[in-house]
Short mmCIF file of C-alpha atoms in Angstrom, two decimals:
data_model
loop_
_atom_site.label_atom_id
_atom_site.label_comp_id
_atom_site.label_asym_id
_atom_site.label_seq_id
_atom_site.Cartn_x
_atom_site.Cartn_y
_atom_site.Cartn_z
CA MET A 814 -32.54 -14.66 -39.14
CA GLN A 815 -35.25 -16.62 -40.96
CA ALA A 816 -33.39 -19.77 -40.92
CA VAL A 817 -33.10 -19.01 -36.86
CA ALA A 818 -36.52 -18.84 -36.40
CA ASN A 819 -37.36 -21.89 -38.45
CA LEU A 820 -34.91 -23.78 -36.73
CA MET A 821 -36.52 -22.80 -33.37
CA THR A 822 -40.11 -23.78 -34.67
CA GLY A 823 -38.81 -27.23 -36.57
CA GLY A 824 -40.41 -25.15 -39.67
CA SER A 825 -42.82 -22.84 -40.98
CA SER A 826 -45.56 -25.29 -40.88
CA GLY A 827 -47.61 -25.84 -37.55
CA PRO A 828 -47.34 -28.58 -35.30
CA LYS A 829 -49.96 -31.68 -36.11
CA TYR A 830 -52.55 -33.11 -34.25
CA LEU A 831 -52.39 -36.67 -33.94
CA THR A 832 -54.54 -37.41 -31.31
CA GLY A 833 -57.66 -39.61 -33.05
CA ASP A 834 -55.69 -39.55 -36.32
CA LYS A 835 -54.84 -43.27 -37.02
CA SER A 836 -53.10 -42.52 -40.38
CA SER A 837 -51.05 -38.96 -39.26
CA ILE A 838 -50.27 -41.21 -36.41
CA ASP A 839 -48.71 -44.06 -38.82
CA ALA A 840 -47.50 -41.96 -41.22
CA PHE A 841 -45.76 -39.87 -38.00
CA ILE A 842 -44.26 -42.86 -36.81
CA ASP A 843 -43.00 -44.28 -39.93
CA LYS A 844 -40.93 -41.17 -40.32
CA PHE A 845 -38.36 -42.16 -37.54
CA ASP A 846 -36.11 -44.97 -36.77
CA VAL A 847 -35.19 -43.95 -33.00
CA PHE A 848 -37.21 -42.34 -30.38
CA LEU A 849 -36.07 -40.43 -27.76
CA PHE A 850 -38.40 -40.32 -24.68
CA ASP A 851 -38.47 -37.74 -21.94
CA CYS A 852 -39.86 -39.76 -18.34
CA ASP A 853 -41.60 -37.30 -16.07
CA GLY A 854 -44.70 -35.79 -17.57
CA VAL A 855 -44.53 -38.25 -21.03
CA LEU A 856 -44.75 -41.65 -19.08
CA TRP A 857 -45.63 -40.79 -15.93
CA SER A 858 -46.34 -38.47 -13.49
CA GLY A 859 -44.64 -39.44 -10.09
CA ASP A 860 -45.78 -42.63 -9.17
CA HIS A 861 -48.84 -42.24 -11.56
CA LEU A 862 -48.36 -44.60 -15.02
CA PHE A 863 -49.85 -42.58 -17.57
CA GLU A 864 -52.81 -44.78 -19.48
CA ARG A 865 -51.67 -47.38 -22.20
CA VAL A 866 -47.75 -45.96 -21.98
CA PRO A 867 -46.53 -49.66 -21.61
CA GLU A 868 -48.72 -50.97 -24.34
CA THR A 869 -46.75 -48.14 -26.69
CA ILE A 870 -43.69 -48.55 -26.03
CA GLN A 871 -43.85 -51.95 -26.90
CA MET A 872 -45.92 -51.29 -29.80
CA LEU A 873 -42.84 -48.90 -31.08
CA ARG A 874 -40.77 -52.00 -29.79
CA ASP A 875 -42.54 -54.35 -32.03
CA LYS A 876 -42.21 -52.13 -34.89
CA GLY A 877 -38.05 -52.50 -34.34
CA LYS A 878 -37.61 -48.74 -33.47
CA GLN A 879 -34.87 -47.71 -31.55
CA LEU A 880 -35.63 -46.46 -27.89
CA VAL A 881 -33.37 -44.26 -25.70
CA PHE A 882 -35.25 -42.43 -22.59
CA VAL A 883 -33.56 -38.90 -21.92
CA THR A 884 -34.09 -37.78 -18.57
CA ASN A 885 -33.71 -34.05 -16.91
CA ASN A 886 -34.61 -35.73 -13.01
CA SER A 887 -30.94 -36.29 -12.03
CA THR A 888 -32.32 -37.56 -8.60
CA LYS A 889 -32.14 -41.48 -9.95
CA SER A 890 -29.72 -42.93 -11.37
CA ARG A 891 -29.29 -45.51 -14.45
CA ALA A 892 -30.01 -48.58 -12.09
CA ASP A 893 -32.80 -46.86 -10.13
CA TYR A 894 -34.77 -45.66 -13.81
CA LYS A 895 -34.53 -49.45 -14.29
CA LYS A 896 -36.10 -50.57 -11.48
CA LYS A 897 -39.31 -47.65 -11.89
CA PHE A 898 -39.24 -49.23 -15.24
CA ASP A 899 -39.82 -52.40 -13.98
CA SER A 900 -42.30 -51.51 -11.13
CA MET A 901 -44.43 -49.37 -14.04
CA GLY A 902 -44.36 -52.66 -16.49
CA ILE A 903 -42.84 -50.91 -18.72
CA SER A 904 -40.17 -52.82 -20.66
CA ALA A 905 -36.76 -51.00 -21.22
CA ASN A 906 -33.20 -51.76 -19.53
CA GLU A 907 -30.58 -49.62 -17.92
CA GLU A 908 -28.32 -49.24 -21.25
CA GLU A 909 -31.25 -47.75 -22.56
CA VAL A 910 -31.72 -44.96 -20.15
CA PHE A 911 -29.23 -41.35 -20.51
CA GLY A 912 -30.14 -39.32 -17.14
CA SER A 913 -28.56 -35.97 -16.80
CA SER A 914 -26.60 -37.20 -13.89
CA TYR A 915 -25.00 -39.81 -16.06
CA SER A 916 -24.37 -36.70 -18.64
CA ALA A 917 -23.12 -35.08 -15.66
CA ALA A 918 -20.66 -37.83 -14.52
CA VAL A 919 -19.13 -38.61 -18.34
CA TYR A 920 -18.45 -34.99 -19.26
CA ILE A 921 -16.56 -34.67 -16.24
CA ALA A 922 -14.55 -37.96 -16.57
CA ARG A 923 -14.01 -38.56 -20.11
CA ILE A 924 -13.89 -34.49 -21.43
CA LEU A 925 -12.85 -32.24 -18.36
CA LYS A 926 -10.36 -35.37 -17.48
CA LEU A 927 -9.17 -33.29 -14.21
CA GLU A 928 -5.77 -35.01 -12.95
CA PRO A 929 -6.21 -36.47 -9.26
CA PRO A 930 -6.03 -35.61 -6.56
CA LYS A 931 -7.54 -32.35 -7.71
CA ASN A 932 -10.33 -33.66 -9.26
CA LYS A 933 -13.62 -34.04 -6.53
CA VAL A 934 -16.54 -32.82 -7.34
CA TYR A 935 -19.04 -31.32 -4.37
CA VAL A 936 -22.22 -32.96 -5.17
CA LEU A 937 -25.66 -30.23 -4.24
CA GLY A 938 -27.87 -33.64 -5.16
CA GLU A 939 -28.74 -36.71 -3.99
CA SER A 940 -27.79 -40.26 -4.52
CA GLY A 941 -28.81 -40.48 -8.31
CA VAL A 942 -25.49 -38.46 -9.00
CA GLU A 943 -23.57 -40.02 -6.43
CA GLN A 944 -23.98 -43.08 -8.34
CA GLU A 945 -23.11 -41.86 -11.62
CA LEU A 946 -20.07 -40.48 -10.61
CA GLN A 947 -18.95 -43.40 -8.29
CA ALA A 948 -19.61 -45.94 -12.02
CA GLU A 949 -17.02 -43.17 -13.96
CA ASN A 950 -14.75 -43.53 -10.90
CA VAL A 951 -14.83 -39.77 -10.24
CA PRO A 952 -14.60 -38.65 -6.39
CA TYR A 953 -17.09 -36.47 -4.39
CA CYS A 954 -18.10 -34.60 -1.30
CA GLY A 955 -20.93 -33.50 -0.13
CA GLY A 956 -24.19 -35.21 -1.57
CA THR A 957 -26.65 -37.37 1.08
CA ASP A 958 -23.76 -36.85 3.64
CA PRO A 959 -25.85 -36.88 6.67
CA LEU A 960 -23.52 -34.14 8.51
CA LEU A 961 -24.50 -31.25 6.32
CA ARG A 962 -28.54 -31.71 7.05
CA ARG A 963 -28.24 -29.35 9.99
CA GLU A 964 -28.58 -25.68 10.90
CA MET A 965 -25.89 -23.58 10.07
CA LEU A 966 -23.52 -22.35 13.28
CA PRO A 967 -21.54 -19.81 14.44
CA GLU A 968 -18.85 -21.34 14.28
CA ASP A 969 -19.59 -22.72 10.90
CA PHE A 970 -19.23 -19.06 9.22
CA ARG A 971 -15.94 -18.79 10.87
CA HIS A 972 -14.74 -22.72 9.44
CA VAL A 973 -15.91 -22.06 5.57
CA ALA A 974 -13.87 -18.41 5.79
CA ASP A 975 -10.44 -19.68 6.77
CA GLY A 976 -11.16 -23.36 4.96
CA SER A 977 -11.10 -25.83 7.30
CA LEU A 978 -14.51 -26.74 6.50
CA LEU A 979 -13.43 -27.03 3.03
CA ASP A 980 -12.00 -30.31 0.68
CA ASP A 981 -8.86 -28.76 -1.08
CA ASP A 982 -8.59 -31.31 -3.98
CA VAL A 983 -12.42 -30.16 -4.90
CA ALA A 984 -12.39 -28.84 -8.22
CA ILE A 985 -15.84 -28.77 -9.48
CA VAL A 986 -19.31 -27.83 -8.12
CA LEU A 987 -22.04 -29.85 -9.88
CA THR A 988 -26.11 -28.85 -8.40
CA GLY A 989 -28.68 -31.53 -8.95
CA LEU A 990 -32.41 -31.48 -7.55
CA ASP A 991 -31.81 -31.56 -3.81
CA TYR A 992 -34.27 -32.55 -1.82
CA HIS A 993 -32.56 -31.71 1.22
CA PRO A 994 -31.18 -28.41 1.04
CA SER A 995 -29.32 -26.48 3.78
CA TYR A 996 -27.63 -23.05 4.20
CA LEU A 997 -24.87 -24.85 5.29
CA LYS A 998 -24.34 -26.24 2.03
CA TYR A 999 -25.11 -23.72 0.01
CA ALA A 1000 -22.06 -21.51 2.12
CA LEU A 1001 -19.89 -24.88 1.06
CA GLY A 1002 -20.71 -24.15 -2.32
CA MET A 1003 -20.41 -20.98 -2.93
CA ALA A 1004 -16.83 -20.55 -0.92
CA TYR A 1005 -15.77 -23.76 -3.59
CA LEU A 1006 -16.71 -21.35 -6.82
CA ARG A 1007 -15.28 -18.02 -4.91
CA ARG A 1008 -11.79 -20.64 -4.96
CA GLY A 1009 -12.09 -21.48 -8.47
CA ALA A 1010 -14.19 -24.79 -8.91
CA LYS A 1011 -15.90 -25.13 -11.92
CA PHE A 1012 -19.58 -24.64 -11.68
CA LEU A 1013 -21.50 -27.64 -13.79
CA ALA A 1014 -25.73 -28.58 -13.37
CA THR A 1015 -26.67 -31.60 -13.93
CA ASN A 1016 -29.93 -29.56 -15.09
CA ILE A 1017 -31.98 -26.32 -14.25
CA ASP A 1018 -35.03 -27.17 -15.00
CA SER A 1019 -37.15 -24.75 -12.99
CA THR A 1020 -40.09 -27.14 -12.17
CA LEU A 1021 -40.71 -30.98 -11.39
CA PRO A 1022 -43.56 -32.84 -12.63
CA SER A 1023 -45.08 -35.14 -10.14
CA ALA A 1024 -48.35 -36.42 -8.18
CA GLY A 1025 -50.17 -34.26 -11.18
CA SER A 1026 -48.85 -30.92 -10.27
CA LEU A 1027 -45.20 -28.98 -10.33
CA PHE A 1028 -42.30 -28.50 -7.60
CA PRO A 1029 -39.03 -26.68 -7.60
CA GLY A 1030 -36.59 -28.63 -10.37
CA ALA A 1031 -33.43 -28.82 -10.30
CA GLY A 1032 -32.59 -24.86 -11.18
CA SER A 1033 -33.85 -24.17 -8.14
CA THR A 1034 -30.92 -25.97 -6.05
CA SER A 1035 -28.07 -23.89 -8.36
CA ALA A 1036 -30.52 -20.56 -8.19
CA PRO A 1037 -28.61 -19.62 -4.81
CA LEU A 1038 -25.38 -20.03 -6.47
CA ILE A 1039 -25.70 -17.92 -8.96
CA LYS A 1040 -27.23 -15.29 -7.00
CA ALA A 1041 -24.72 -15.28 -4.45
CA THR A 1042 -21.84 -15.94 -6.95
CA GLY A 1043 -22.68 -14.32 -10.25
CA GLN A 1044 -21.97 -16.83 -11.76
CA GLU A 1045 -23.88 -19.56 -14.62
CA PRO A 1046 -23.30 -22.97 -14.31
CA LEU A 1047 -22.21 -25.02 -17.47
CA ALA A 1048 -25.99 -26.83 -17.76
CA LEU A 1049 -25.19 -30.86 -19.07
CA GLY A 1050 -29.03 -31.86 -19.04
CA LYS A 1051 -31.99 -31.04 -21.69
CA PRO A 1052 -31.55 -28.76 -24.64
CA SER A 1053 -27.73 -28.53 -23.60
CA GLN A 1054 -26.44 -30.08 -27.15
CA ALA A 1055 -23.23 -31.22 -25.30
CA MET A 1056 -25.79 -34.15 -23.88
CA MET A 1057 -26.99 -34.61 -27.76
CA ASP A 1058 -23.76 -34.83 -29.07
CA ALA A 1059 -22.88 -37.65 -25.67
CA ILE A 1060 -26.10 -39.33 -26.56
CA GLU A 1061 -25.00 -39.30 -30.67
CA GLY A 1062 -21.95 -40.78 -29.64
CA LYS A 1063 -22.82 -43.47 -27.85
CA PHE A 1064 -25.53 -45.23 -29.35
CA GLN A 1065 -24.81 -43.96 -32.54
CA PHE A 1066 -28.10 -43.44 -34.82
CA ASP A 1067 -29.09 -40.54 -38.10
CA ARG A 1068 -30.28 -37.61 -36.37
CA LYS A 1069 -32.73 -36.76 -39.43
CA LYS A 1070 -34.53 -40.06 -38.52
CA ALA A 1071 -34.79 -39.92 -34.57
CA CYS A 1072 -38.01 -37.94 -33.08
CA MET A 1073 -37.98 -36.08 -29.08
CA ILE A 1074 -40.74 -36.76 -27.20
CA GLY A 1075 -41.83 -34.30 -24.34
CA ASP A 1076 -44.20 -32.65 -22.41
CA ARG A 1077 -42.03 -29.28 -22.19
CA LEU A 1078 -41.08 -26.80 -24.63
CA ASN A 1079 -37.88 -25.25 -23.22
CA THR A 1080 -36.31 -28.32 -22.27
CA ASP A 1081 -37.59 -31.58 -24.38
CA ILE A 1082 -38.81 -30.03 -27.43
CA GLN A 1083 -35.82 -26.95 -27.79
CA PHE A 1084 -33.56 -30.24 -27.27
CA GLY A 1085 -34.43 -31.96 -30.41
CA ILE A 1086 -34.92 -29.03 -32.97
CA GLU A 1087 -31.57 -27.05 -31.61
CA GLY A 1088 -30.24 -30.72 -32.08
CA GLY A 1089 -31.68 -31.02 -36.03
CA LEU A 1090 -33.33 -33.87 -35.40
CA GLY A 1091 -36.23 -34.51 -37.80
CA GLY A 1092 -38.70 -34.38 -35.70
CA THR A 1093 -40.49 -33.60 -32.34
CA LEU A 1094 -43.64 -34.57 -30.55
CA CYS A 1095 -45.15 -32.51 -27.55
CA VAL A 1096 -47.18 -34.78 -24.99
CA LEU A 1097 -50.44 -32.51 -22.86
CA THR A 1098 -49.86 -34.44 -19.86
CA GLY A 1099 -47.17 -32.57 -18.00
CA VAL A 1100 -45.35 -29.28 -18.06
CA SER A 1101 -46.49 -27.29 -21.39
CA LYS A 1102 -49.68 -26.57 -22.55
CA LYS A 1103 -50.92 -26.29 -26.43
CA GLU A 1104 -51.59 -22.58 -26.44
CA GLU A 1105 -47.84 -21.61 -25.92
CA PHE A 1106 -46.68 -23.40 -28.75
CA LEU A 1107 -50.02 -22.81 -31.08
CA GLU A 1108 -50.66 -19.14 -29.92
CA LYS A 1109 -48.85 -16.06 -33.20
CA GLY A 1110 -45.47 -15.81 -32.37
CA ALA A 1111 -44.39 -18.89 -30.12
CA GLN A 1112 -40.59 -19.09 -29.94
CA VAL A 1113 -40.24 -22.57 -29.76
CA VAL A 1114 -43.02 -25.56 -31.80
CA PRO A 1115 -42.69 -28.90 -32.07
CA SER A 1116 -43.64 -30.97 -35.26
CA ALA A 1117 -46.38 -32.20 -33.57
CA TYR A 1118 -48.33 -32.98 -30.94
CA VAL A 1119 -50.90 -35.77 -28.46
CA ASP A 1120 -52.83 -35.29 -25.74
CA GLU A 1121 -51.36 -37.88 -24.52
CA LEU A 1122 -48.64 -40.46 -25.36
CA GLY A 1123 -50.96 -43.72 -25.45
CA ASP A 1124 -52.66 -42.04 -28.48
CA LEU A 1125 -49.92 -42.93 -30.21
CA LEU A 1126 -51.53 -46.36 -30.49
CA GLY A 1127 -54.24 -44.83 -32.37
#
């Protein structure tokens, strides 16, 4: 039991506060060859870029560090993220981005390997999910289809019940953050799950940090289906170790020489600790507050923390 406790705290000693401590910052950075970054709440909040982020990213590149951007935000594809990095003035390329939509698409295409035509995915989510499924040649329906963004009509109940509104080739229900939820979408998702479709989620984050505040996260999209069916989805974003395995497989690095940087304890920091990474760094510009991991008996504790990412510049 003690070993498990130490695993979730990243060791027995408390987290080190690095802000303003140049020698400790340099020593911390020197320990790692690879840095995995969360994006929302770490690099930016919505369209607001945090101070000195581009300079911090460039500093790590100048030191020869390998960078991977690991995001649970399923609404954007890797190509979308590349555009956002460019607009924010952050140096990054598309291949360095590993999002939950991409993780789900890779899992469906390369792990499940369902035989066509019974391999279609019913999507509750945005275009980021659709783009990554397309890139892996996985057929899908639902998603951003405007015909599903309407009220549920009396005849819809009959047509869902008799199956005439359903696609017989759907074998998977995949939920991500959906900005346009509707009762009709949920009714179709529930019907597919009752037929035996596999239940997957890009991620199940409870909240989404944006514009300096918190909004419903992707977990709010899957929640109605969980309640309605009694089933839990396999989540393919942080802290799922299926995602960590896929990242390691793609980028080929020594986990003990890698550090996860994030703002949320129960996704980012837990992801790094459970993945056996050499370190975790919590930044306080997003969801989690320092009181959550400094209090006695805290379940998930990072190796170190800073007020904001730019503090790594010293």
